[in-house]
Amino acid sequence: MFKRFDDSSVSGTTQLKSSVQKGIRNKIVEQYPAIEEYIDEILPKKESLKIVKCSNRIEILINEKGEHLFFHDRDEPYMPSLKLIHKYPTICPLMQVDSGAIQFVLQGANIMCPGLTSKGAIMTPNLFPGTIVTIIAQGKQHALAVGVMKMSTGEIGSINKGVAVENIHYLNDGLWRLKPIR
């Protein structure tokens, strides 16, 4: 999604009304139950938020400091940015790839089933297609990517081939390199 994304992809920003902010906040809490204890730090009620409109129907939710908090395709659910995941690593379920998959994930490749079933890989159980997950790597402290499950964890273990997680946002992609927007 953000492989060829840069400053020129941004078309404008819109200040959100407080009622719209409240709706977004509620939607995010509903989507990510683990975020509830941090929601007042991430999306304070008194702070104004903006939506940054970008090419390819992408919208980025930013705070007053211009930090990228969440993004989404206009028809899809909100996904946390990696910078937010690094501050709050437990807001999404985790999937750990083995160390051999790191270089491919950092180039934007999807996460294949063998990368999640080999020695060194760990899967959060009972996840289903469409679940937004954080990709971490064996032996590394910070997340590598944010993705969407294409198979359930049960299918990943039993089939063990094909795309398990679609890589949406990864370290050093266009969104990661995008400077704070004010």
PDB file of C-alpha atoms in Angstrom:
ATOM      1  CA  MET A   1       0.000   0.000   0.000  1.00  0.00           C
ATOM      2  CA  PHE A   2       2.818   2.408   0.831  1.00  0.00           C
ATOM      3  CA  LYS A   3       5.654   1.064  -1.350  1.00  0.00           C
ATOM      4  CA  ARG A   4       5.610   4.058  -3.712  1.00  0.00           C
ATOM      5  CA  PHE A   5       4.075   6.499  -1.264  1.00  0.00           C
ATOM      6  CA  ASP A   6       5.747   9.882  -0.575  1.00  0.00           C
ATOM      7  CA  ASP A   7       4.996  13.541   0.223  1.00  0.00           C
ATOM      8  CA  SER A   8       3.537  14.063  -3.262  1.00  0.00           C
ATOM      9  CA  SER A   9       0.831  11.475  -2.465  1.00  0.00           C
ATOM     10  CA  VAL A  10      -0.709  13.857   0.096  1.00  0.00           C
ATOM     11  CA  SER A  11      -3.489  15.985  -1.379  1.00  0.00           C
ATOM     12  CA  GLY A  12      -4.800  17.856   1.677  1.00  0.00           C
ATOM     13  CA  THR A  13      -5.813  17.839   5.324  1.00  0.00           C
ATOM     14  CA  THR A  14      -9.181  18.302   6.979  1.00  0.00           C
ATOM     15  CA  GLN A  15      -9.829  19.291  10.606  1.00  0.00           C
ATOM     16  CA  LEU A  16     -12.355  16.880  12.147  1.00  0.00           C
ATOM     17  CA  LYS A  17     -15.397  17.999  14.099  1.00  0.00           C
ATOM     18  CA  SER A  18     -15.566  16.704  17.657  1.00  0.00           C
ATOM     19  CA  SER A  19     -18.567  14.497  16.812  1.00  0.00           C
ATOM     20  CA  VAL A  20     -16.622  12.854  13.970  1.00  0.00           C
ATOM     21  CA  GLN A  21     -13.597  12.411  16.262  1.00  0.00           C
ATOM     22  CA  LYS A  22     -15.811  10.704  18.832  1.00  0.00           C
ATOM     23  CA  GLY A  23     -17.168   8.350  16.171  1.00  0.00           C
ATOM     24  CA  ILE A  24     -13.667   7.450  14.974  1.00  0.00           C
ATOM     25  CA  ARG A  25     -12.492   6.948  18.544  1.00  0.00           C
ATOM     26  CA  ASN A  26     -15.423   4.605  19.273  1.00  0.00           C
ATOM     27  CA  LYS A  27     -14.825   2.698  16.036  1.00  0.00           C
ATOM     28  CA  ILE A  28     -11.136   2.205  16.894  1.00  0.00           C
ATOM     29  CA  VAL A  29     -11.934   0.979  20.433  1.00  0.00           C
ATOM     30  CA  GLU A  30     -14.489  -1.441  18.976  1.00  0.00           C
ATOM     31  CA  GLN A  31     -11.962  -2.682  16.415  1.00  0.00           C
ATOM     32  CA  TYR A  32      -9.064  -3.019  18.861  1.00  0.00           C
ATOM     33  CA  PRO A  33     -10.356  -3.927  22.357  1.00  0.00           C
ATOM     34  CA  ALA A  34      -6.792  -4.000  23.745  1.00  0.00           C
ATOM     35  CA  ILE A  35      -6.402  -0.286  22.951  1.00  0.00           C
ATOM     36  CA  GLU A  36      -9.067   0.792  25.448  1.00  0.00           C
ATOM     37  CA  GLU A  37      -6.628   1.306  28.329  1.00  0.00           C
ATOM     38  CA  TYR A  38      -4.439   3.563  26.129  1.00  0.00           C
ATOM     39  CA  ILE A  39      -7.122   5.379  24.130  1.00  0.00           C
ATOM     40  CA  ASP A  40      -6.995   8.558  26.240  1.00  0.00           C
ATOM     41  CA  GLU A  41      -3.233   8.797  25.594  1.00  0.00           C
ATOM     42  CA  ILE A  42      -3.503   8.020  21.864  1.00  0.00           C
ATOM     43  CA  LEU A  43      -6.670   9.995  21.051  1.00  0.00           C
ATOM     44  CA  PRO A  44      -7.261  12.495  23.877  1.00  0.00           C
ATOM     45  CA  LYS A  45     -10.808  13.888  23.916  1.00  0.00           C
ATOM     46  CA  LYS A  46      -9.603  17.494  24.138  1.00  0.00           C
ATOM     47  CA  GLU A  47      -7.077  17.243  21.297  1.00  0.00           C
ATOM     48  CA  SER A  48      -8.120  17.996  17.734  1.00  0.00           C
ATOM     49  CA  LEU A  49      -7.483  15.437  15.024  1.00  0.00           C
ATOM     50  CA  LYS A  50      -7.058  15.796  11.287  1.00  0.00           C
ATOM     51  CA  ILE A  51      -7.542  13.483   8.343  1.00  0.00           C
ATOM     52  CA  VAL A  52      -4.864  13.621   5.657  1.00  0.00           C
ATOM     53  CA  LYS A  53      -6.265  12.689   2.268  1.00  0.00           C
ATOM     54  CA  CYS A  54      -3.855  10.920  -0.036  1.00  0.00           C
ATOM     55  CA  SER A  55      -3.812   9.330  -3.450  1.00  0.00           C
ATOM     56  CA  ASN A  56      -5.353   5.871  -3.930  1.00  0.00           C
ATOM     57  CA  ARG A  57      -8.199   6.671  -1.472  1.00  0.00           C
ATOM     58  CA  ILE A  58      -5.899   6.453   1.556  1.00  0.00           C
ATOM     59  CA  GLU A  59      -6.677   8.568   4.622  1.00  0.00           C
ATOM     60  CA  ILE A  60      -4.276   9.069   7.537  1.00  0.00           C
ATOM     61  CA  LEU A  61      -5.486  10.136  10.989  1.00  0.00           C
ATOM     62  CA  ILE A  62      -3.014  12.541  12.617  1.00  0.00           C
ATOM     63  CA  ASN A  63      -2.880  14.371  15.945  1.00  0.00           C
ATOM     64  CA  GLU A  64      -1.979  18.019  16.683  1.00  0.00           C
ATOM     65  CA  LYS A  65       1.737  17.181  16.558  1.00  0.00           C
ATOM     66  CA  GLY A  66       1.319  15.786  13.038  1.00  0.00           C
ATOM     67  CA  GLU A  67       2.063  12.203  14.110  1.00  0.00           C
ATOM     68  CA  HIS A  68       0.520   9.454  11.982  1.00  0.00           C
ATOM     69  CA  LEU A  69      -1.739   7.413  14.251  1.00  0.00           C
ATOM     70  CA  PHE A  70      -4.021   5.344  12.031  1.00  0.00           C
ATOM     71  CA  PHE A  71      -4.618   4.958   8.315  1.00  0.00           C
ATOM     72  CA  HIS A  72      -7.192   3.291   6.119  1.00  0.00           C
ATOM     73  CA  ASP A  73      -8.530   2.947   2.631  1.00  0.00           C
ATOM     74  CA  ARG A  74     -11.788   4.897   2.773  1.00  0.00           C
ATOM     75  CA  ASP A  75     -13.858   1.680   2.719  1.00  0.00           C
ATOM     76  CA  GLU A  76     -11.680  -0.387   5.054  1.00  0.00           C
ATOM     77  CA  PRO A  77     -11.130  -0.480   8.836  1.00  0.00           C
ATOM     78  CA  TYR A  78      -8.561   1.745  10.552  1.00  0.00           C
ATOM     79  CA  MET A  79      -5.074   0.269  10.938  1.00  0.00           C
ATOM     80  CA  PRO A  80      -2.448   1.535  13.394  1.00  0.00           C
ATOM     81  CA  SER A  81       0.763   3.001  12.014  1.00  0.00           C
ATOM     82  CA  LEU A  82       4.011   1.274  12.921  1.00  0.00           C
ATOM     83  CA  LYS A  83       5.134   4.327  14.880  1.00  0.00           C
ATOM     84  CA  LEU A  84       2.030   3.935  17.058  1.00  0.00           C
ATOM     85  CA  ILE A  85       2.640   0.172  17.337  1.00  0.00           C
ATOM     86  CA  HIS A  86       6.179   0.860  18.556  1.00  0.00           C
ATOM     87  CA  LYS A  87       4.747   2.992  21.385  1.00  0.00           C
ATOM     88  CA  TYR A  88       1.871   0.577  22.178  1.00  0.00           C
ATOM     89  CA  PRO A  89       2.976  -2.898  21.004  1.00  0.00           C
ATOM     90  CA  THR A  90       0.050  -4.829  22.479  1.00  0.00           C
ATOM     91  CA  ILE A  91      -2.867  -3.104  20.720  1.00  0.00           C
ATOM     92  CA  CYS A  92      -2.974  -5.716  17.915  1.00  0.00           C
ATOM     93  CA  PRO A  93      -2.504  -9.489  17.951  1.00  0.00           C
ATOM     94  CA  LEU A  94       1.110 -10.494  17.279  1.00  0.00           C
ATOM     95  CA  MET A  95       2.477 -12.862  14.648  1.00  0.00           C
ATOM     96  CA  GLN A  96       6.192 -13.648  14.885  1.00  0.00           C
ATOM     97  CA  VAL A  97       8.100 -14.649  11.748  1.00  0.00           C
ATOM     98  CA  ASP A  98      11.358 -16.546  11.792  1.00  0.00           C
ATOM     99  CA  SER A  99      14.586 -14.623  11.237  1.00  0.00           C
ATOM    100  CA  GLY A 100      14.829 -15.777   7.605  1.00  0.00           C
ATOM    101  CA  ALA A 101      11.693 -13.822   6.685  1.00  0.00           C
ATOM    102  CA  ILE A 102      12.913 -10.431   7.960  1.00  0.00           C
ATOM    103  CA  GLN A 103      14.603  -9.225   4.766  1.00  0.00           C
ATOM    104  CA  PHE A 104      11.552 -10.106   2.664  1.00  0.00           C
ATOM    105  CA  VAL A 105       9.055  -8.462   5.025  1.00  0.00           C
ATOM    106  CA  LEU A 106      11.170  -5.282   5.011  1.00  0.00           C
ATOM    107  CA  GLN A 107      10.930  -5.225   1.209  1.00  0.00           C
ATOM    108  CA  GLY A 108       7.128  -5.366   1.366  1.00  0.00           C
ATOM    109  CA  ALA A 109       6.613  -9.075   0.731  1.00  0.00           C
ATOM    110  CA  ASN A 110       3.540 -10.791   2.119  1.00  0.00           C
ATOM    111  CA  ILE A 111       4.069 -13.218   4.995  1.00  0.00           C
ATOM    112  CA  MET A 112       3.879 -16.787   3.767  1.00  0.00           C
ATOM    113  CA  CYS A 113       2.646 -19.710   5.853  1.00  0.00           C
ATOM    114  CA  PRO A 114       6.091 -21.375   6.221  1.00  0.00           C
ATOM    115  CA  GLY A 115       7.411 -18.139   7.767  1.00  0.00           C
ATOM    116  CA  LEU A 116       4.831 -18.525  10.552  1.00  0.00           C
ATOM    117  CA  THR A 117       5.081 -22.298  11.095  1.00  0.00           C
ATOM    118  CA  SER A 118       8.856 -22.824  11.128  1.00  0.00           C
ATOM    119  CA  LYS A 119      11.094 -22.935  14.190  1.00  0.00           C
ATOM    120  CA  GLY A 120      11.337 -19.441  15.705  1.00  0.00           C
ATOM    121  CA  ALA A 121       7.894 -18.382  14.504  1.00  0.00           C
ATOM    122  CA  ILE A 122       4.928 -17.878  16.843  1.00  0.00           C
ATOM    123  CA  MET A 123       1.259 -17.351  15.992  1.00  0.00           C
ATOM    124  CA  THR A 124      -1.434 -15.860  18.190  1.00  0.00           C
ATOM    125  CA  PRO A 125      -4.093 -18.606  18.268  1.00  0.00           C
ATOM    126  CA  ASN A 126      -7.708 -18.280  17.097  1.00  0.00           C
ATOM    127  CA  LEU A 127      -7.283 -15.472  14.565  1.00  0.00           C
ATOM    128  CA  PHE A 128      -9.444 -15.327  11.459  1.00  0.00           C
ATOM    129  CA  PRO A 129      -9.158 -13.856   7.956  1.00  0.00           C
ATOM    130  CA  GLY A 130      -9.494 -10.074   8.011  1.00  0.00           C
ATOM    131  CA  THR A 131      -7.860  -9.675  11.439  1.00  0.00           C
ATOM    132  CA  ILE A 132      -5.305  -6.860  11.550  1.00  0.00           C
ATOM    133  CA  VAL A 133      -2.050  -8.093  13.085  1.00  0.00           C
ATOM    134  CA  THR A 134       1.383  -6.801  14.024  1.00  0.00           C
ATOM    135  CA  ILE A 135       4.328  -8.675  12.517  1.00  0.00           C
ATOM    136  CA  ILE A 136       7.342  -9.058  14.768  1.00  0.00           C
ATOM    137  CA  ALA A 137      10.526 -11.019  14.099  1.00  0.00           C
ATOM    138  CA  GLN A 138      12.406 -13.637  16.030  1.00  0.00           C
ATOM    139  CA  GLY A 139      15.082 -11.951  18.123  1.00  0.00           C
ATOM    140  CA  LYS A 140      13.920  -8.390  17.388  1.00  0.00           C
ATOM    141  CA  GLN A 141      12.311  -5.959  19.810  1.00  0.00           C
ATOM    142  CA  HIS A 142      10.165  -3.775  17.533  1.00  0.00           C
ATOM    143  CA  ALA A 143       7.465  -4.605  15.000  1.00  0.00           C
ATOM    144  CA  LEU A 144       8.378  -4.987  11.324  1.00  0.00           C
ATOM    145  CA  ALA A 145       4.975  -4.606   9.734  1.00  0.00           C
ATOM    146  CA  VAL A 146       1.220  -4.341  10.037  1.00  0.00           C
ATOM    147  CA  GLY A 147      -0.836  -6.747   7.975  1.00  0.00           C
ATOM    148  CA  VAL A 148      -4.192  -8.393   7.386  1.00  0.00           C
ATOM    149  CA  MET A 149      -4.733 -12.120   7.913  1.00  0.00           C
ATOM    150  CA  LYS A 150      -5.645 -13.967   4.710  1.00  0.00           C
ATOM    151  CA  MET A 151      -6.122 -17.335   6.453  1.00  0.00           C
ATOM    152  CA  SER A 152      -7.088 -18.382   9.943  1.00  0.00           C
ATOM    153  CA  THR A 153      -4.297 -19.548  12.244  1.00  0.00           C
ATOM    154  CA  GLY A 154      -5.715 -23.071  12.025  1.00  0.00           C
ATOM    155  CA  GLU A 155      -5.540 -23.020   8.219  1.00  0.00           C
ATOM    156  CA  ILE A 156      -1.996 -21.627   8.310  1.00  0.00           C
ATOM    157  CA  GLY A 157      -0.863 -24.573  10.432  1.00  0.00           C
ATOM    158  CA  SER A 158      -2.670 -27.238   8.438  1.00  0.00           C
ATOM    159  CA  ILE A 159      -2.192 -25.986   4.843  1.00  0.00           C
ATOM    160  CA  ASN A 160       1.295 -24.491   5.390  1.00  0.00           C
ATOM    161  CA  LYS A 161       1.583 -22.870   1.951  1.00  0.00           C
ATOM    162  CA  GLY A 162       0.432 -19.661   0.362  1.00  0.00           C
ATOM    163  CA  VAL A 163      -0.024 -16.128   1.714  1.00  0.00           C
ATOM    164  CA  ALA A 164      -0.910 -16.064   5.413  1.00  0.00           C
ATOM    165  CA  VAL A 165      -0.759 -12.308   6.046  1.00  0.00           C
ATOM    166  CA  GLU A 166      -0.925  -9.482   3.519  1.00  0.00           C
ATOM    167  CA  ASN A 167       1.785  -6.930   4.319  1.00  0.00           C
ATOM    168  CA  ILE A 168       0.134  -3.480   4.351  1.00  0.00           C
ATOM    169  CA  HIS A 169       2.652  -1.184   6.119  1.00  0.00           C
ATOM    170  CA  TYR A 170       6.273  -2.026   6.918  1.00  0.00           C
ATOM    171  CA  LEU A 171       9.410  -0.355   8.273  1.00  0.00           C
ATOM    172  CA  ASN A 172      10.926   2.208   5.928  1.00  0.00           C
ATOM    173  CA  ASP A 173       8.004   2.284   3.477  1.00  0.00           C
ATOM    174  CA  GLY A 174       6.474   5.574   2.321  1.00  0.00           C
ATOM    175  CA  LEU A 175       4.236   6.072   5.373  1.00  0.00           C
ATOM    176  CA  TRP A 176       7.129   5.333   7.741  1.00  0.00           C
ATOM    177  CA  ARG A 177       9.299   7.957   5.987  1.00  0.00           C
ATOM    178  CA  LEU A 178       6.497  10.555   5.723  1.00  0.00           C
ATOM    179  CA  LYS A 179       7.357  13.588   7.818  1.00  0.00           C
ATOM    180  CA  PRO A 180       4.858  14.844  10.431  1.00  0.00           C
ATOM    181  CA  ILE A 181       2.088  16.819   8.746  1.00  0.00           C
ATOM    182  CA  ARG A 182       0.752  19.972  10.361  1.00  0.00           C
TER     183      ARG A 182
END
